[in-house]
XYZ file of N, CA and C in Angstrom:
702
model
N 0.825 -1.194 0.000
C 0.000 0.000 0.000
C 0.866 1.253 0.000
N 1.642 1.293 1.147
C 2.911 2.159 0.928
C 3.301 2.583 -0.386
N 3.927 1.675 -0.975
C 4.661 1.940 -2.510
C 4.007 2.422 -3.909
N 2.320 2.112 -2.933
C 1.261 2.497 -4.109
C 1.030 3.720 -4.228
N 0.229 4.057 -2.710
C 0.556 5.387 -2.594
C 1.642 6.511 -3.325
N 2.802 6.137 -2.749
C 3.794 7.183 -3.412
C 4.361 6.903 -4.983
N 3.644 6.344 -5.346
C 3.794 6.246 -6.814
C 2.625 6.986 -7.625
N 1.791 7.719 -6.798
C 0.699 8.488 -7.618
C 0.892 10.003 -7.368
N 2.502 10.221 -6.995
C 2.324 11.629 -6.978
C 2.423 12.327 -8.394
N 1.865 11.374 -9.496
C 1.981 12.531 -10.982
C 0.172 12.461 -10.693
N -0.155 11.837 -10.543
C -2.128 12.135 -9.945
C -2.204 13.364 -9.239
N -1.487 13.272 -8.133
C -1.769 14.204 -6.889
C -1.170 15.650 -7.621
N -0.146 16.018 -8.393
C -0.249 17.000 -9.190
C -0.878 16.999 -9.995
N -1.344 16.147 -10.490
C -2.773 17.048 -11.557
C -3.959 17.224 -10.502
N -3.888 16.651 -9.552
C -5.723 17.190 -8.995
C -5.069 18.532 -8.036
N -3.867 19.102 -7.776
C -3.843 19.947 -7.343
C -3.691 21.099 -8.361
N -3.331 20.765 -9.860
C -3.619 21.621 -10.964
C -4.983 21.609 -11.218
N -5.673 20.843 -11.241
C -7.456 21.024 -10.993
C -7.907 21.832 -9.863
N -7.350 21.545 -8.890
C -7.716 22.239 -7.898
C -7.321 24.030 -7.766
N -6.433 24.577 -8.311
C -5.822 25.523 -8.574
C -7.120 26.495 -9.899
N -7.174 25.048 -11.116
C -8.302 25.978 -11.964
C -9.740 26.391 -11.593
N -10.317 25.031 -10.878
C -11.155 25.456 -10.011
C -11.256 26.871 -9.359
N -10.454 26.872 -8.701
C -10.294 28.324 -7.921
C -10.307 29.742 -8.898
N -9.594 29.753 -9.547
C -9.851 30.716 -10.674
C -11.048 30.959 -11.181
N -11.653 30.018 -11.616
C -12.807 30.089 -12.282
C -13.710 30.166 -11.065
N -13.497 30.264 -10.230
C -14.718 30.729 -8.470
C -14.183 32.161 -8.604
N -13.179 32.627 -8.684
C -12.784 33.885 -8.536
C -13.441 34.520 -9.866
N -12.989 34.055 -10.332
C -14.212 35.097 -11.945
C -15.594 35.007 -11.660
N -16.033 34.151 -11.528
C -17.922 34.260 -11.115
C -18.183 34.917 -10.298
N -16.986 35.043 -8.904
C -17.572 36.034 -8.004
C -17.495 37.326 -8.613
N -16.509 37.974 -9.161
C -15.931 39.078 -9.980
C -17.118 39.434 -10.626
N -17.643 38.622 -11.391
C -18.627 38.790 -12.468
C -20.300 38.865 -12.238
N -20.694 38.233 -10.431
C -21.888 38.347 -10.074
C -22.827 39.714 -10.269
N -21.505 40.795 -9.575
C -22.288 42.251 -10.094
C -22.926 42.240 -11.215
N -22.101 42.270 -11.929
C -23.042 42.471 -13.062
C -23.686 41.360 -14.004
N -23.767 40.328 -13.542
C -24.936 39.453 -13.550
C -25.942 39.888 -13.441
N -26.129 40.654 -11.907
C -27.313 40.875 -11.243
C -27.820 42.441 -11.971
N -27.123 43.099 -12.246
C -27.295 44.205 -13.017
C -28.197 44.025 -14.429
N -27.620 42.796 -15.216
C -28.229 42.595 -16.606
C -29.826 42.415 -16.489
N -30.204 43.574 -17.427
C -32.059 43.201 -17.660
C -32.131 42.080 -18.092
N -33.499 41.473 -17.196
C -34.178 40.196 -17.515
C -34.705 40.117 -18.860
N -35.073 39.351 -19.613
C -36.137 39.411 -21.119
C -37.276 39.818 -20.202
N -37.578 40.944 -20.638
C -39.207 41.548 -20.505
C -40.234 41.068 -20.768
N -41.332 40.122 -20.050
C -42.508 39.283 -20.699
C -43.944 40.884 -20.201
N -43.813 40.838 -21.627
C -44.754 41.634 -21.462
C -46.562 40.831 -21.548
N -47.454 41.120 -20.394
C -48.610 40.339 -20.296
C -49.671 41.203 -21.057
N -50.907 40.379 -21.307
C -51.951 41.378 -22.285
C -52.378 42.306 -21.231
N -52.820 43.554 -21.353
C -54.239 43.720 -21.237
C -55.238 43.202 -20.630
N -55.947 43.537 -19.417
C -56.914 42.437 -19.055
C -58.313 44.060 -19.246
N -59.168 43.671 -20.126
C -59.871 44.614 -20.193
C -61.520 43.545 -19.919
N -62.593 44.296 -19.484
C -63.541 43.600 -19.144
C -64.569 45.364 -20.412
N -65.882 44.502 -20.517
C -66.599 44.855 -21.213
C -68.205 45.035 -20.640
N -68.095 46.191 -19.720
C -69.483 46.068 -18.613
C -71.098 46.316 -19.930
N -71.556 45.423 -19.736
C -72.746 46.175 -20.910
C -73.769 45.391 -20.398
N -74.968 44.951 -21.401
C -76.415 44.941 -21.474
C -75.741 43.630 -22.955
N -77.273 43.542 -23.202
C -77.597 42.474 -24.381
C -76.621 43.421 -26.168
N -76.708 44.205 -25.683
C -76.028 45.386 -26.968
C -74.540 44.282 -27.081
N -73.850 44.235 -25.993
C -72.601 43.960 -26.282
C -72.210 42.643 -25.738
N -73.306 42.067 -24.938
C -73.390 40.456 -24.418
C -73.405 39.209 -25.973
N -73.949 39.802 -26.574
C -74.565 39.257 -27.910
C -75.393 38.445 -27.913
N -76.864 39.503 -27.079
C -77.818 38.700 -27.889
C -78.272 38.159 -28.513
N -78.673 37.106 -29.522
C -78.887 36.002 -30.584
C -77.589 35.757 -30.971
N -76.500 35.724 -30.668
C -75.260 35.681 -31.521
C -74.480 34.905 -30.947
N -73.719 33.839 -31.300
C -72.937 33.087 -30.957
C -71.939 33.958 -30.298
N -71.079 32.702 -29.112
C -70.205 33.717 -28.364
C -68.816 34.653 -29.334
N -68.807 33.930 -30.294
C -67.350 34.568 -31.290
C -67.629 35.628 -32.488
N -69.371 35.600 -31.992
C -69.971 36.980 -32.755
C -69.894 38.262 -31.962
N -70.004 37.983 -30.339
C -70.162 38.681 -29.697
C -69.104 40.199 -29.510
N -69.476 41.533 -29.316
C -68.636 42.492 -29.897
C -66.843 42.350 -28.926
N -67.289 41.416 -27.954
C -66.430 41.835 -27.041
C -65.252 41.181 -27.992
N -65.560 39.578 -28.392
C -64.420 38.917 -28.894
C -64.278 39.017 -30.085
N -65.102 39.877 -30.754
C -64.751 40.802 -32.251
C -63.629 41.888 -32.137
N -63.665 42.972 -31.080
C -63.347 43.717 -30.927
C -61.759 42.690 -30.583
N -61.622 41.869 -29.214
C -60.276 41.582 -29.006
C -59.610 40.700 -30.020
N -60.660 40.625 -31.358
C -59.608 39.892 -32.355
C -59.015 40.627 -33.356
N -59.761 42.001 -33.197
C -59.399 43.084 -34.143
C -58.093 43.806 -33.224
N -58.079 43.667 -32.222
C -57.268 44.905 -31.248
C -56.043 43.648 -31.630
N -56.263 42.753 -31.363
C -55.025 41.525 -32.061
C -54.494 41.314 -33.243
N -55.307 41.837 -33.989
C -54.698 41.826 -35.680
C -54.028 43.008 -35.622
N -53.995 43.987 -35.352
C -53.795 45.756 -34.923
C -51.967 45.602 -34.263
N -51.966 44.448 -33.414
C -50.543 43.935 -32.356
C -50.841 44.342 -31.550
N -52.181 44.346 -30.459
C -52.345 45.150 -29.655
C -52.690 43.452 -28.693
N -51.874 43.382 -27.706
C -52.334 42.102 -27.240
C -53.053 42.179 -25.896
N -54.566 42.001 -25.844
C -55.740 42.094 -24.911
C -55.976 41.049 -24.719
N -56.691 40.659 -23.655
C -57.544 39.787 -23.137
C -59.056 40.730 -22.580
N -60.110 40.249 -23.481
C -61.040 40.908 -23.286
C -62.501 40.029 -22.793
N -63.086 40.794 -21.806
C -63.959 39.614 -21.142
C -65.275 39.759 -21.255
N -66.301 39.410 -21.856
C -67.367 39.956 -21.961
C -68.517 40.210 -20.531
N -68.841 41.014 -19.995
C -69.484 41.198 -18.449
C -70.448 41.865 -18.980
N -71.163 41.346 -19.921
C -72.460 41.942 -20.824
C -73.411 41.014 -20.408
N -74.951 41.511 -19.898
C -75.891 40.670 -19.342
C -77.216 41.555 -19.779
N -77.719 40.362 -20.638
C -79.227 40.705 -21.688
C -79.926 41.700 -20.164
N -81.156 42.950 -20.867
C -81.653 43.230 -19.904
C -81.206 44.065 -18.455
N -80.119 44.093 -18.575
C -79.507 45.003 -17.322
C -79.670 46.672 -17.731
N -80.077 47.185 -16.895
C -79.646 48.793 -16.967
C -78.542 49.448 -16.096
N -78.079 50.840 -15.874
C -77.238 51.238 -15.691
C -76.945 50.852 -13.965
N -78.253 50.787 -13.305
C -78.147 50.618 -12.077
C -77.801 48.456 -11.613
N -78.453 48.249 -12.578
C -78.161 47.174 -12.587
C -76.480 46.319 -12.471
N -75.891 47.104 -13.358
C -74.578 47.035 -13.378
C -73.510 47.594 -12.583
N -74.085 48.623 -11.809
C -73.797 48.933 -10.791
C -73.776 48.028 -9.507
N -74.618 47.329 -9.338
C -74.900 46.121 -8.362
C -74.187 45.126 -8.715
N -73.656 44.977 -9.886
C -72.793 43.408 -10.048
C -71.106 43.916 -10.213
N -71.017 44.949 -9.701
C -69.669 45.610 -10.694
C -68.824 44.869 -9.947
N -68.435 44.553 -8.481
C -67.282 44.009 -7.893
C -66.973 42.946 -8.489
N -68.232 41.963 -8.939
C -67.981 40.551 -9.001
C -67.569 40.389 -11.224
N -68.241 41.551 -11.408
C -68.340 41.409 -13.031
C -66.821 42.202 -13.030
N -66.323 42.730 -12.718
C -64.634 43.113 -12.904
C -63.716 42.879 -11.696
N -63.299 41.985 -11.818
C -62.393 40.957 -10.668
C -61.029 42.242 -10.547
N -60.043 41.645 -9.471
C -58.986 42.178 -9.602
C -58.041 41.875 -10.403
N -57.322 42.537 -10.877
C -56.420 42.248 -12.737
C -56.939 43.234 -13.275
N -58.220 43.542 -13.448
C -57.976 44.249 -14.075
C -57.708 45.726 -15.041
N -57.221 45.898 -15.749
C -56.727 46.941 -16.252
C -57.620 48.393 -16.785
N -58.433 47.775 -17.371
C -59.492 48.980 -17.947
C -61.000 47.735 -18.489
N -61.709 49.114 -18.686
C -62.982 48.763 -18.222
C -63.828 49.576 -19.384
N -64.819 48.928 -20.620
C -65.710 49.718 -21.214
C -67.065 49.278 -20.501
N -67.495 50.551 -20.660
C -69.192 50.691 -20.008
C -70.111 51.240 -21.310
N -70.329 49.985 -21.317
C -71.645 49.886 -22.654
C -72.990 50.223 -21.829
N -73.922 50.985 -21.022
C -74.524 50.455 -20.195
C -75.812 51.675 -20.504
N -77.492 51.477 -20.895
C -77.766 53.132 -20.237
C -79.247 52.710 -21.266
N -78.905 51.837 -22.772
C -80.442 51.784 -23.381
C -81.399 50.944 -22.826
N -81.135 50.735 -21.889
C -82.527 49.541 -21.024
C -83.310 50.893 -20.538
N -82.249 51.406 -20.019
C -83.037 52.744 -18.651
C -83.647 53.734 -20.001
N -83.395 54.049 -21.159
C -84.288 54.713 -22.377
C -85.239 54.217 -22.424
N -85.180 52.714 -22.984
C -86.177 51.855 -22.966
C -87.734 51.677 -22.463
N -87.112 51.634 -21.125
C -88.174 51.868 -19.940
C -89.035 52.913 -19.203
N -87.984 54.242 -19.813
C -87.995 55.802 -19.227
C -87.749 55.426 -18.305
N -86.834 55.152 -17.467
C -86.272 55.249 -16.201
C -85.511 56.788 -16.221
N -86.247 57.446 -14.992
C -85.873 58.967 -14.904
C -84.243 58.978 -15.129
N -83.946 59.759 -16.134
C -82.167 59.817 -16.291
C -81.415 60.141 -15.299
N -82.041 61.395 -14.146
C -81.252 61.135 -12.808
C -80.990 60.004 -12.368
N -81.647 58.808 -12.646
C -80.921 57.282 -11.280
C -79.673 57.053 -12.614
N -80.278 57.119 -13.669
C -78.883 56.462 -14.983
C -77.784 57.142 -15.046
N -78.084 58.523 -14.297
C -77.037 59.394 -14.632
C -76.354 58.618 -13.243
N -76.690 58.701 -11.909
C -76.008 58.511 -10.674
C -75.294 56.919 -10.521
N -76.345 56.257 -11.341
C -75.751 54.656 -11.293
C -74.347 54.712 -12.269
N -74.314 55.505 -13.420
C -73.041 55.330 -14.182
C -72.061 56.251 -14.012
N -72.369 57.504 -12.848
C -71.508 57.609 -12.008
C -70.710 57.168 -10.995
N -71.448 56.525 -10.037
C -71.058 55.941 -9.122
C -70.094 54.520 -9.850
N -70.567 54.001 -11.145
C -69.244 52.597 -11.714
C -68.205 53.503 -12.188
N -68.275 54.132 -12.839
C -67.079 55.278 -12.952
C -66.053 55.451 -12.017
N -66.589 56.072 -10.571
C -65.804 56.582 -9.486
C -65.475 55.629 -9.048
N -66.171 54.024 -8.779
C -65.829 52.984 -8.371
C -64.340 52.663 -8.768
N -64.421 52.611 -10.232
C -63.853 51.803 -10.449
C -62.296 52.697 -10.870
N -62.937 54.068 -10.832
C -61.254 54.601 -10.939
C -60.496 54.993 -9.523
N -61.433 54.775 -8.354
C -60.807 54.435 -7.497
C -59.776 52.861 -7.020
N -60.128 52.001 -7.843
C -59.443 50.916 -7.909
C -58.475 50.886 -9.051
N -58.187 52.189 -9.345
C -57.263 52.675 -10.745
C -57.179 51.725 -11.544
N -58.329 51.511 -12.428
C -58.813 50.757 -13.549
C -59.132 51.899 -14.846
N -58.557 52.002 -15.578
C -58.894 53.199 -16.712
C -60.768 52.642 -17.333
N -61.036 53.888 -17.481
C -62.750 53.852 -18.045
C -62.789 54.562 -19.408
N -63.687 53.906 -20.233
C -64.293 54.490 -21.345
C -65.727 54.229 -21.465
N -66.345 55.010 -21.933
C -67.880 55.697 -21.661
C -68.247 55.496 -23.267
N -69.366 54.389 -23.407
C -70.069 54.209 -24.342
C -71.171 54.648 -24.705
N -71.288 55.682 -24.941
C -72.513 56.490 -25.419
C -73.967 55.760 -25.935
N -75.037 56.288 -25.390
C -76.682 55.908 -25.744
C -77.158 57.121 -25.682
N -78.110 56.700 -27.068
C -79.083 58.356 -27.382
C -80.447 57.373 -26.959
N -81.511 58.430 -26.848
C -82.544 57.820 -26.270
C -83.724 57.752 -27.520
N -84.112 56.755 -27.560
C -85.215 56.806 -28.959
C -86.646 58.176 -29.322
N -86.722 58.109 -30.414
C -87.162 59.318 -30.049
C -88.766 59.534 -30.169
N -89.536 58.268 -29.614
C -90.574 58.277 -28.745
C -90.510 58.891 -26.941
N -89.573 59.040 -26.607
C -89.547 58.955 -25.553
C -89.961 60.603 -25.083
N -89.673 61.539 -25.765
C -89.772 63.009 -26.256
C -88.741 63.534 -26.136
N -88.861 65.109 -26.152
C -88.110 65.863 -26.421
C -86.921 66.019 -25.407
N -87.949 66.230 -24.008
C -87.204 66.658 -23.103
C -86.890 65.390 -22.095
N -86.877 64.535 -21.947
C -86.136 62.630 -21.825
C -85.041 62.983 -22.664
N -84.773 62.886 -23.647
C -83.902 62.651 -25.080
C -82.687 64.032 -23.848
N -83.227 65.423 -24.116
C -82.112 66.060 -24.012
C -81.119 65.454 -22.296
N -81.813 65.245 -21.323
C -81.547 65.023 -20.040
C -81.093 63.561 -20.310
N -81.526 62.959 -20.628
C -80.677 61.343 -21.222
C -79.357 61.468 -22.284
N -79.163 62.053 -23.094
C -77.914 61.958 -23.873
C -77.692 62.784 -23.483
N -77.597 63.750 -22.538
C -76.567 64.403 -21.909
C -75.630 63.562 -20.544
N -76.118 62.656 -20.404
C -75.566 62.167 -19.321
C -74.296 61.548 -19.564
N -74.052 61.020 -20.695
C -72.132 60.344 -21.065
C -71.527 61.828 -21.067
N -71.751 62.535 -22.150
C -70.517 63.466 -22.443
C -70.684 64.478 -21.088
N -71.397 64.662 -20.035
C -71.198 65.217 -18.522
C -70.103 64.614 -18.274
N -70.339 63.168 -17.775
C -69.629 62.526 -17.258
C -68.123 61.991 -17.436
N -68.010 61.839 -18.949
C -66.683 61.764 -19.513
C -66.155 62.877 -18.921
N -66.559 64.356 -19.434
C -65.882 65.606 -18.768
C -65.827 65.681 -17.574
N -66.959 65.221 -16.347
C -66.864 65.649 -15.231
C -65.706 64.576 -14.522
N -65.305 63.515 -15.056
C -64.404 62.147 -14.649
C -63.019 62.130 -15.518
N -63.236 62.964 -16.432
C -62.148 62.475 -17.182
C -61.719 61.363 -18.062
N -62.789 60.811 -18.604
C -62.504 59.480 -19.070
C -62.764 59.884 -20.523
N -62.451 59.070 -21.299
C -63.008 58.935 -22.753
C -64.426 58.310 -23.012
N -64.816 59.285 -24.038
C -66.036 58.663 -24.204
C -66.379 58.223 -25.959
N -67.357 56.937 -26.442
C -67.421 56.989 -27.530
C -68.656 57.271 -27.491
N -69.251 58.181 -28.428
C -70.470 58.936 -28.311
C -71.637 58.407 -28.655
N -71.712 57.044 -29.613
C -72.658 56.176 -29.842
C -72.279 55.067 -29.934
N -72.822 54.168 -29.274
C -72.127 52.627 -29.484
C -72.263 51.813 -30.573
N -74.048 52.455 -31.112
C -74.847 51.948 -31.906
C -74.647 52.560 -33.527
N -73.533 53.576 -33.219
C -73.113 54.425 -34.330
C -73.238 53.309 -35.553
N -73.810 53.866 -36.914
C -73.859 53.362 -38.268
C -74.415 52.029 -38.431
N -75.054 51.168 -37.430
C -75.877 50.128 -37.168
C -77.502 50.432 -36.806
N -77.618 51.499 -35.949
C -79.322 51.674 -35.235
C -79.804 52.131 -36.684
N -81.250 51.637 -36.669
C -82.084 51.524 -37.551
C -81.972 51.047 -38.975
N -80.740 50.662 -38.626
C -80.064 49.804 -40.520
C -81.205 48.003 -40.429
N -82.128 48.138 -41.109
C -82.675 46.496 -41.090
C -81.740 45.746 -41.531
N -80.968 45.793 -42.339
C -79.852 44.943 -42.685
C -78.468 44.396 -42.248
N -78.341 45.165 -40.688
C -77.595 45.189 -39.611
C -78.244 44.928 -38.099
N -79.868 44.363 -38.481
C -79.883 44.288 -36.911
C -80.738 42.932 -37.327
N -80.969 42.347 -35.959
C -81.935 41.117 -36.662
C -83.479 41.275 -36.060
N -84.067 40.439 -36.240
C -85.672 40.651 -36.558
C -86.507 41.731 -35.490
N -85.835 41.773 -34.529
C -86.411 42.868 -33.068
C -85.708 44.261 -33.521
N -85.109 44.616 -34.745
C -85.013 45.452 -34.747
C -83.943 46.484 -33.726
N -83.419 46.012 -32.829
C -82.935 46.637 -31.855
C -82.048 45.853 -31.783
N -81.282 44.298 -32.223
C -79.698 43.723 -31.638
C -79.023 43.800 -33.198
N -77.629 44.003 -33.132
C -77.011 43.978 -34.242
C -76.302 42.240 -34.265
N -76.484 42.357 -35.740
C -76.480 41.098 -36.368
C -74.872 40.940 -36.248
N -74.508 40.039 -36.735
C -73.052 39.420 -36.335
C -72.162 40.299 -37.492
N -72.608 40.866 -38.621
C -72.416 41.701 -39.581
C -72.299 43.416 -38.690
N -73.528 43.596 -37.590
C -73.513 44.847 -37.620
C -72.766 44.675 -36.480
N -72.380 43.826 -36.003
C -70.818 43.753 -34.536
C -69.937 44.464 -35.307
N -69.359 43.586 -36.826
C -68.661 43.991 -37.296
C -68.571 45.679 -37.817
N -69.925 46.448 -37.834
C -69.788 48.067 -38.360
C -69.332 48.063 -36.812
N -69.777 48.555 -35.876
C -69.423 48.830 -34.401
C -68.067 48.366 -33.941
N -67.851 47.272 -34.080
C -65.815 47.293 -33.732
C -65.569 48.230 -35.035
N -65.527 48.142 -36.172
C -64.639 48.738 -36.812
C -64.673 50.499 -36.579
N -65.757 50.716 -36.608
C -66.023 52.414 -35.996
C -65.307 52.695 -34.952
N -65.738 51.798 -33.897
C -65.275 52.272 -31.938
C -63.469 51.972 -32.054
N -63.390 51.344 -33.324
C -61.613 49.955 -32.968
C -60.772 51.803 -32.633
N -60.146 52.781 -33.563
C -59.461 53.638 -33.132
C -59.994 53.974 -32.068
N -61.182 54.606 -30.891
C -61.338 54.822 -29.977
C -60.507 54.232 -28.985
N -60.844 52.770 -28.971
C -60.134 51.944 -28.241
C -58.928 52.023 -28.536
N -58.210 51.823 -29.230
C -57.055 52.065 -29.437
C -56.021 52.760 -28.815
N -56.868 53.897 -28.901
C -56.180 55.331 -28.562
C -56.505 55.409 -26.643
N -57.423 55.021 -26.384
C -57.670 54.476 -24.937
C -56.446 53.143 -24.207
N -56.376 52.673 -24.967
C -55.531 51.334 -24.069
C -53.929 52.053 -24.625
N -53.808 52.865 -25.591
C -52.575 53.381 -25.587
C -51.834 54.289 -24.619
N -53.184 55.188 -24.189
C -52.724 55.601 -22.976
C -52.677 54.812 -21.404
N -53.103 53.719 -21.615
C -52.900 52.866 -20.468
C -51.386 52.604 -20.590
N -51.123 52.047 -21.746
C -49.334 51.355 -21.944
C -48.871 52.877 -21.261
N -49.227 53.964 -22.003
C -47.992 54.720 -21.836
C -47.544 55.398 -20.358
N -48.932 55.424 -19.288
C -49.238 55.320 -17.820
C -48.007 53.953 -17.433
N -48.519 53.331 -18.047
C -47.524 51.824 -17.351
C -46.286 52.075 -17.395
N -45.729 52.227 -18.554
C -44.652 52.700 -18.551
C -43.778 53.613 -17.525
């Protein structure tokens, strides 16, 4: 064992020349940790989490779910490179106050911004425009207190309803955009209401055709809305 031993001292110099490079190469990694830790990560940038508060207008009434404006709109904001996740929180039949009552649970936390389609049920019905005006105030303030950006989808009121309904009802978005600060699009129903060839048999829901006039009209609105979200983020 003896003689074995001392016959491996050309071994025992190479593992102490291993042992020597070792060390070097510990001394450079430490050297080099700074700025390891310094180097930017790859940036994963996440979508957009936008929710879509509305009524049957933007739920898509008669319309399959991939007709519906919400996932028209987030396939157009996607062809554009604009990468959203958009949720539809559109429920046939709701009015402004209505949506007011579901708002915690219909826009979770995540997320980012928020359209409010919300206001032709309460025309509909003549519901005095003071509660429509206060209910789509109060989701407004709600929700920009939970610093969620808002955009304000405009409703004109039909014009059975008369003269003076009509003026006190479509005055209530563009108040509010100004009095909140938010953006507003001034008709939702823009270049679709009263087209028979864009709505289907009730006369009042747009056909999977007239989704398509309404994203393409509102698409720069939006646009120009979630752009100033990025540029806030930033």
């Amino acid at each position: 064992m003896a003689s074995s031993y001392g016959s491996s001292s050309c071994g025992v110099e190479r593992f102490g020349s291993l042992l020597k490079q070792m060390l070097v190469w510990s001394l450079l990694l430490i050297a080099a940790e700074p700025a390891l830790a310094q180097a930017p990560a790859a940036s994963i940038v996440a979508p957009i989490k936008m929710v879509v508060l509305g009524d049957s207008l933007s739920a898509g009434f008669g319309l399959s779910g991939a007709d519906a404006f919400p996932a028209k709109l987030q396939k157009a904001l996607k062809a554009r490179g604009i990468d959203v996740d958009v949720t539809n929180a559109g429920v046939s039949g709701d009015t402004a106050s209505g949506g007011r009552d579901r708002l915690d649970w219909s826009v979770p936390q995540g997320t980012q911004a928020v359209i409010v389609e919300l206001g032709a049920n309460d025309a509909l019905r003549g519901i005095d425009p003071a509660i429509t005006r206060a209910a789509l105030a109060d989701i407004v303030k709600r929700l920009k207190a939970r610093g969620i950006a808002v955009m304000l989808c405009g409703m004109l009121a039909p014009p059975n309803d008369g003269a003076d309904f009509a003026a006190r009802f479509n005055s209530i978005y563009p108040d509010l955009a100004k009095a909140y600060d938010v953006p507003l699009y001034a008709f939702f129903l823009e270049g679709v209401a009263a087209d028979p060839k864009l709505n289907q048999a009730d006369g009042m829901h747009p056909t999977a055709e007239g989704v398509d006039i309404i994203v393409k009209n509102i698409l720069p609105s939006v646009e120009a809305f979630l752009g100033s979200i990025s540029r806030h983020a930033s």
